[in-house]
Short mmCIF file of C-alpha atoms in Angstrom, two decimals:
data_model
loop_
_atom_site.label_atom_id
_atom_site.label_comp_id
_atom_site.label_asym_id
_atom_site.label_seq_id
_atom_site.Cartn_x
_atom_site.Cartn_y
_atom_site.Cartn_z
CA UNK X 193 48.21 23.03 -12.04
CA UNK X 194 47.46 23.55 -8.39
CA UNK X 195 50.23 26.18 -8.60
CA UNK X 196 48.27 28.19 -10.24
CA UNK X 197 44.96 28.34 -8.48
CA UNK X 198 45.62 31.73 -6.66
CA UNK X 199 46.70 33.83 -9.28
CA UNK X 200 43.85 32.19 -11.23
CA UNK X 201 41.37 33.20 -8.10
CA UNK X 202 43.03 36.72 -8.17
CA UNK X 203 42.45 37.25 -12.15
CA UNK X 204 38.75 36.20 -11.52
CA UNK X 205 38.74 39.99 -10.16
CA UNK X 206 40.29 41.91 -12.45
CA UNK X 207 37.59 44.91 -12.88
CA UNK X 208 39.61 45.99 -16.66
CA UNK X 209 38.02 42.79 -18.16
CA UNK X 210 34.55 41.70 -16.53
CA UNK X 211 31.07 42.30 -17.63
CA UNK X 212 31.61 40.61 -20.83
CA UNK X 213 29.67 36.93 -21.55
CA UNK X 214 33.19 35.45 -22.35
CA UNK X 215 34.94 36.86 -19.01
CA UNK X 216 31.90 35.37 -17.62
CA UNK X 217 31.94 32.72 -18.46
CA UNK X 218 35.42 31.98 -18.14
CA UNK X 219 35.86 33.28 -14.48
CA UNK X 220 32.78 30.97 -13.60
CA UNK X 221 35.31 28.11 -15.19
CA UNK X 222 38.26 28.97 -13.19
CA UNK X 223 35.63 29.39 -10.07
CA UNK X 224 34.31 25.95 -10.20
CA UNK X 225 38.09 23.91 -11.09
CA UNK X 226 39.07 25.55 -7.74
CA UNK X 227 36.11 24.32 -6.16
CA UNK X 228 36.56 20.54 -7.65
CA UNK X 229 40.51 21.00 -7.09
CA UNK X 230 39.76 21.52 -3.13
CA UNK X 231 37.13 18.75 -3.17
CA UNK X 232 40.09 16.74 -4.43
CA UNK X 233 38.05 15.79 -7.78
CA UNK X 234 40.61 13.55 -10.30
CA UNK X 235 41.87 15.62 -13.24
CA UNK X 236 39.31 14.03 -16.00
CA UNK X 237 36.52 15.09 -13.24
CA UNK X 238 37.67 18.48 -13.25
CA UNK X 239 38.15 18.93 -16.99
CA UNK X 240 34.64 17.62 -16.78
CA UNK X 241 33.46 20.18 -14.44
CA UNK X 242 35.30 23.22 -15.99
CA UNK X 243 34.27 22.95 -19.29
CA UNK X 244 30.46 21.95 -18.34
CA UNK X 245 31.23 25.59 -16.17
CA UNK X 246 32.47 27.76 -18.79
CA UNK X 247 30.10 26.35 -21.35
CA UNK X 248 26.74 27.35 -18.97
CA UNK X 249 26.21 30.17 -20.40
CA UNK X 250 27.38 29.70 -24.31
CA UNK X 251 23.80 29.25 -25.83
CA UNK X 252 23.41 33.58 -25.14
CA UNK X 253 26.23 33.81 -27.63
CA UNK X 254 25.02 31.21 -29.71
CA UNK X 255 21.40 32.93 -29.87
CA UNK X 256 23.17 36.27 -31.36
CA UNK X 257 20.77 38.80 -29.90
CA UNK X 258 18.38 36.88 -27.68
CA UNK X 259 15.39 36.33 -30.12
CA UNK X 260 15.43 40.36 -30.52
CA UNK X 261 14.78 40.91 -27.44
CA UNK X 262 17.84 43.01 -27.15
CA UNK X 263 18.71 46.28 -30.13
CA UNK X 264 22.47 45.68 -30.30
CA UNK X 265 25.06 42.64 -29.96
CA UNK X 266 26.72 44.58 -27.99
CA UNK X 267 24.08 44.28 -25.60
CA UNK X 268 23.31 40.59 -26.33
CA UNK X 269 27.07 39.65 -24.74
CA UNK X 270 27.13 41.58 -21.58
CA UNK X 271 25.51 40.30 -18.25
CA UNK X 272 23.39 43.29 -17.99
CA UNK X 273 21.81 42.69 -21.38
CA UNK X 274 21.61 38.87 -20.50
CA UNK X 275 19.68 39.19 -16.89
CA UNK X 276 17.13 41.18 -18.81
CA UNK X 277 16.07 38.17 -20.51
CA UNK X 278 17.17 35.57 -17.77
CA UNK X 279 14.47 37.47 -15.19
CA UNK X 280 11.45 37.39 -18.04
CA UNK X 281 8.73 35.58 -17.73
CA UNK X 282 9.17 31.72 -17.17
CA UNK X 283 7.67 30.76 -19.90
CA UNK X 284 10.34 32.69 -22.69
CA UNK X 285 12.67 31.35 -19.90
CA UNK X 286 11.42 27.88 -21.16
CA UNK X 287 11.93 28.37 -24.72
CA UNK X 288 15.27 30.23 -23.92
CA UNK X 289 16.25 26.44 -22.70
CA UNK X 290 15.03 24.70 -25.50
CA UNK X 291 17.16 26.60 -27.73
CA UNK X 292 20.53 26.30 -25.70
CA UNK X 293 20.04 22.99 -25.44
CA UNK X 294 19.53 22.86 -28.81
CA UNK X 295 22.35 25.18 -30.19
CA UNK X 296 25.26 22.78 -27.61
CA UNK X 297 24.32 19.73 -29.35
CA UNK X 298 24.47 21.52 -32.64
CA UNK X 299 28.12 23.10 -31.49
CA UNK X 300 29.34 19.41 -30.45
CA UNK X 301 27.21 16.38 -31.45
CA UNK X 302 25.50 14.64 -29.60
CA UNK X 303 27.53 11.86 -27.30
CA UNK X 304 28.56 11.25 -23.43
CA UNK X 305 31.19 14.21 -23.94
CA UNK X 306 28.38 17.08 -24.65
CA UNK X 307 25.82 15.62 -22.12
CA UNK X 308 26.88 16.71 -19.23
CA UNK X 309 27.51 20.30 -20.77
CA UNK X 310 24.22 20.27 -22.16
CA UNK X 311 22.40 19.31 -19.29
CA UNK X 312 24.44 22.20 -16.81
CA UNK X 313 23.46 24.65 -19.78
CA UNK X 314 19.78 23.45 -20.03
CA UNK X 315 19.57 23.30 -15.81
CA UNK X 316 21.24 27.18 -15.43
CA UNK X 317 18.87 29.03 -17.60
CA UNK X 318 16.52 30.32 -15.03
CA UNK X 319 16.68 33.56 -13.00
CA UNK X 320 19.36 33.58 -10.66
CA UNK X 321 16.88 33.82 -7.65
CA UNK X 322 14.87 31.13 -8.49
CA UNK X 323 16.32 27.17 -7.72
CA UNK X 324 16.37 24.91 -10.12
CA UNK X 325 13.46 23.17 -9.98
CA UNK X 326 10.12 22.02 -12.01
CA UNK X 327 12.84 21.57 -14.99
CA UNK X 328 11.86 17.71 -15.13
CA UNK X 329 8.84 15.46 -14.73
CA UNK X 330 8.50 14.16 -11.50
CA UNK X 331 11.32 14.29 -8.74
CA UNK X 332 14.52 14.73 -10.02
CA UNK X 333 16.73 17.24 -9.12
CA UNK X 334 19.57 19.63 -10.71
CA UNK X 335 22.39 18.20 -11.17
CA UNK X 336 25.46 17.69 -8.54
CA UNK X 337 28.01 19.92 -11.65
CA UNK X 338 24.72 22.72 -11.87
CA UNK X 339 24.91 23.03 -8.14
CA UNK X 340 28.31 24.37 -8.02
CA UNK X 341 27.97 26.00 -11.62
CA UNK X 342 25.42 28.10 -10.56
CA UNK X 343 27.26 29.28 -7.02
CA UNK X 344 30.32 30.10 -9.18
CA UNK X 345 28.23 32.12 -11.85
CA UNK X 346 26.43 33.76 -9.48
CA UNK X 347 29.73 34.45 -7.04
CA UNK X 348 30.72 36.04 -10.18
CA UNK X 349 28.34 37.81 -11.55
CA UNK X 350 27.45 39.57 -7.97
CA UNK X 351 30.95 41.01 -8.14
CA UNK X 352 30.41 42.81 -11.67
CA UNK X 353 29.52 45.96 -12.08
CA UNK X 354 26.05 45.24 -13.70
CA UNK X 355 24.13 48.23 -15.34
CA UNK X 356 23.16 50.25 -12.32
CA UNK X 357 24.02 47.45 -9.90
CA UNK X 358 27.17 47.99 -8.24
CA UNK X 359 29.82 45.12 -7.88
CA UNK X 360 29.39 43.85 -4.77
CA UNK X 361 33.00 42.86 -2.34
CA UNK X 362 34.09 39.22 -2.84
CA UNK X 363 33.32 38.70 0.66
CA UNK X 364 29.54 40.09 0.38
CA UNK X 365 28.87 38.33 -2.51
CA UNK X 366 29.80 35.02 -0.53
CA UNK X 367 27.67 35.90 2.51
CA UNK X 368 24.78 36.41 0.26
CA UNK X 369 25.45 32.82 -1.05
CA UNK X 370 26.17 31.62 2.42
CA UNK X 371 22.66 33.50 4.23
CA UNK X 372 20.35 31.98 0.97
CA UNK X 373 19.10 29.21 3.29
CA UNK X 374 18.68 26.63 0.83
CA UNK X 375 16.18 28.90 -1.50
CA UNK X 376 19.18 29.10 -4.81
CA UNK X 377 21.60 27.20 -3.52
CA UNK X 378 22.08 23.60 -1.76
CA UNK X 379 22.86 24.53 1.73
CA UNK X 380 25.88 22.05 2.09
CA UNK X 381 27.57 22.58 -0.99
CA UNK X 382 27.49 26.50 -0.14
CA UNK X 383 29.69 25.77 2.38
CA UNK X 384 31.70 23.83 0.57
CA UNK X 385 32.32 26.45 -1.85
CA UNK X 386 33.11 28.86 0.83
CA UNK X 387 35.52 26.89 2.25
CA UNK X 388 37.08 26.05 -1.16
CA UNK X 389 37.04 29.49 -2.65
CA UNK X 390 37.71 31.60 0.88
CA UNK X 391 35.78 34.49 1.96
CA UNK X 392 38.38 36.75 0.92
CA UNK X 393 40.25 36.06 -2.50
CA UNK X 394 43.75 36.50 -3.06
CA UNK X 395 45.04 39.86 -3.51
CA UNK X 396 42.27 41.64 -1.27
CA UNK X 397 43.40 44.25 0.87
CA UNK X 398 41.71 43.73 4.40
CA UNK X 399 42.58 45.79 7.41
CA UNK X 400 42.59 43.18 10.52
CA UNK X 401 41.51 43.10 14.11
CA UNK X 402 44.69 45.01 15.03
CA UNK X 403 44.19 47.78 12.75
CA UNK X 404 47.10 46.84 10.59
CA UNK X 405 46.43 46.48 6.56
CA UNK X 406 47.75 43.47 4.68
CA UNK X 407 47.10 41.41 1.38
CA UNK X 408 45.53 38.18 1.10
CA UNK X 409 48.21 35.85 -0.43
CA UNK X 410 46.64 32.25 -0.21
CA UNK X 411 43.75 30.83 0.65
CA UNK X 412 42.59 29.36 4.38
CA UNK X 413 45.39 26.35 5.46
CA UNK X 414 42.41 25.13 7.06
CA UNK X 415 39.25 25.54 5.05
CA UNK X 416 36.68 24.84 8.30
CA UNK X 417 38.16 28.96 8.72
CA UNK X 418 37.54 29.84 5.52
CA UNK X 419 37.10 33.33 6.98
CA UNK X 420 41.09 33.05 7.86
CA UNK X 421 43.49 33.98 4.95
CA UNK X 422 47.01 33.66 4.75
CA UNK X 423 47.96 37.40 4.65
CA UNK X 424 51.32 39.67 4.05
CA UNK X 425 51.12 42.37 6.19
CA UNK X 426 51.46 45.59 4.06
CA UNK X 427 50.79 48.81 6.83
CA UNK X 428 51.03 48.28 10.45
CA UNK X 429 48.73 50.35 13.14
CA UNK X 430 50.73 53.05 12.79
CA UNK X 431 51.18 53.70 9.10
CA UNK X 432 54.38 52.41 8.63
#
């Protein structure tokens, strides 16, 4: 319900609950329906898209502790513990693909439902600086649902507290989306996702031009200004 998509976008950055592979993978869901809502995708499109999105990432849960690689679950289902493996060498990163691929079509069969699931989780498995690329014999590239999967994972993930990493703003980890020039993410659907998401999500405080403090309530009216919230002025200039 389209109701719903800004409290949905302000629960995306609740700090009590993220880290964790399920949060994850969930906020990365709610991240790319918003995205297909705004791009005015038809409900079976974005059912589609949302469950390809929270499923990315369900083969690291699948895999229990990453082959070993990791000494505790605990470890296994946080981001920290999963960008360890993710930035390996590119060859485990290989086999790492293999095996989600693998452990989706063991979750849900194999038919037209799981494929586009299974190909988002097979295209996503590779460090998060890399593109996706050199996954497929000749010239074919990621697909149009890994695209946006991977801006919304990554969106998320940059604003997590990982390890020693400190969560970056909502509106920092968009620029660094927005300034990657084409090297992670497809230019033109960067900006898309800008403009869908907003460079500041509901329930940010931002001081403005004036020097008064408000709260974003809503997203851009206009998304070509997706730098231009709808805000509720909270403290003017003068502290009142």
């Amino acid at each position: 319900d389209p109701r719903y998509h800004n409290l949905l976008l302000a629960l995306v950055h609740l700090k009590a609950y993220k880290g964790t592979l399920f949060c994850h993978m969930l906020n990365t869901g709610v991240l790319s329906i918003v995205f297909g809502r705004r791009m005015g995708l038809s409900r079976n499109k974005l059912v589609d898209l949302g469950m390809a999105a929270f499923h990315h990432d369900l083969g690291w849960a699948l895999l229990g502790t990453l082959g070993g690689q990791l000494e505790d679950e605990q470890s296994a289902l946080s981001m920290s513990g999963i960008n360890y493996v993710r930035n390996q060498s590119s060859s485990e990163m290989a086999e790492i693909r293999v095996q989600v691929a693998r452990a989706l079509v063991r979750l849900g069969g194999f038919n037209e439902l799981v494929l586009n699931r299974l190909i988002v989780a097979y295209e996503c498995q590779i460090p998060e600086n890399a593109p996706p690329a050199d996954l497929y014999y000749g010239e074919i590239d990621a697909s149009f649902m890994t695209h946006v999967v991977r801006m919304a994972s990554s969106y998320d993930e940059h604003t997590t507290q990982r390890g020693e990493h400190r969560a970056l703003r909502p509106d920092q980890a968009m620029r660094r989306i927005l300034d990657d020039g084409g090297q992670t993410y497809d230019e033109f659907l960067a900006k898309l996702f800008a403009n869908a998401i907003g460079l500041y999500p509901v329930g940010t405080m931002v001081e403005l031009d004036s020097g008064d403090l408000g709260m974003v309530i809503n997203l851009p009216s206009d998304p070509v200004h997706f730098n231009r919230p709808q805000v509720k002025l909270i403290v003017d200039r003068s502290g009142n």
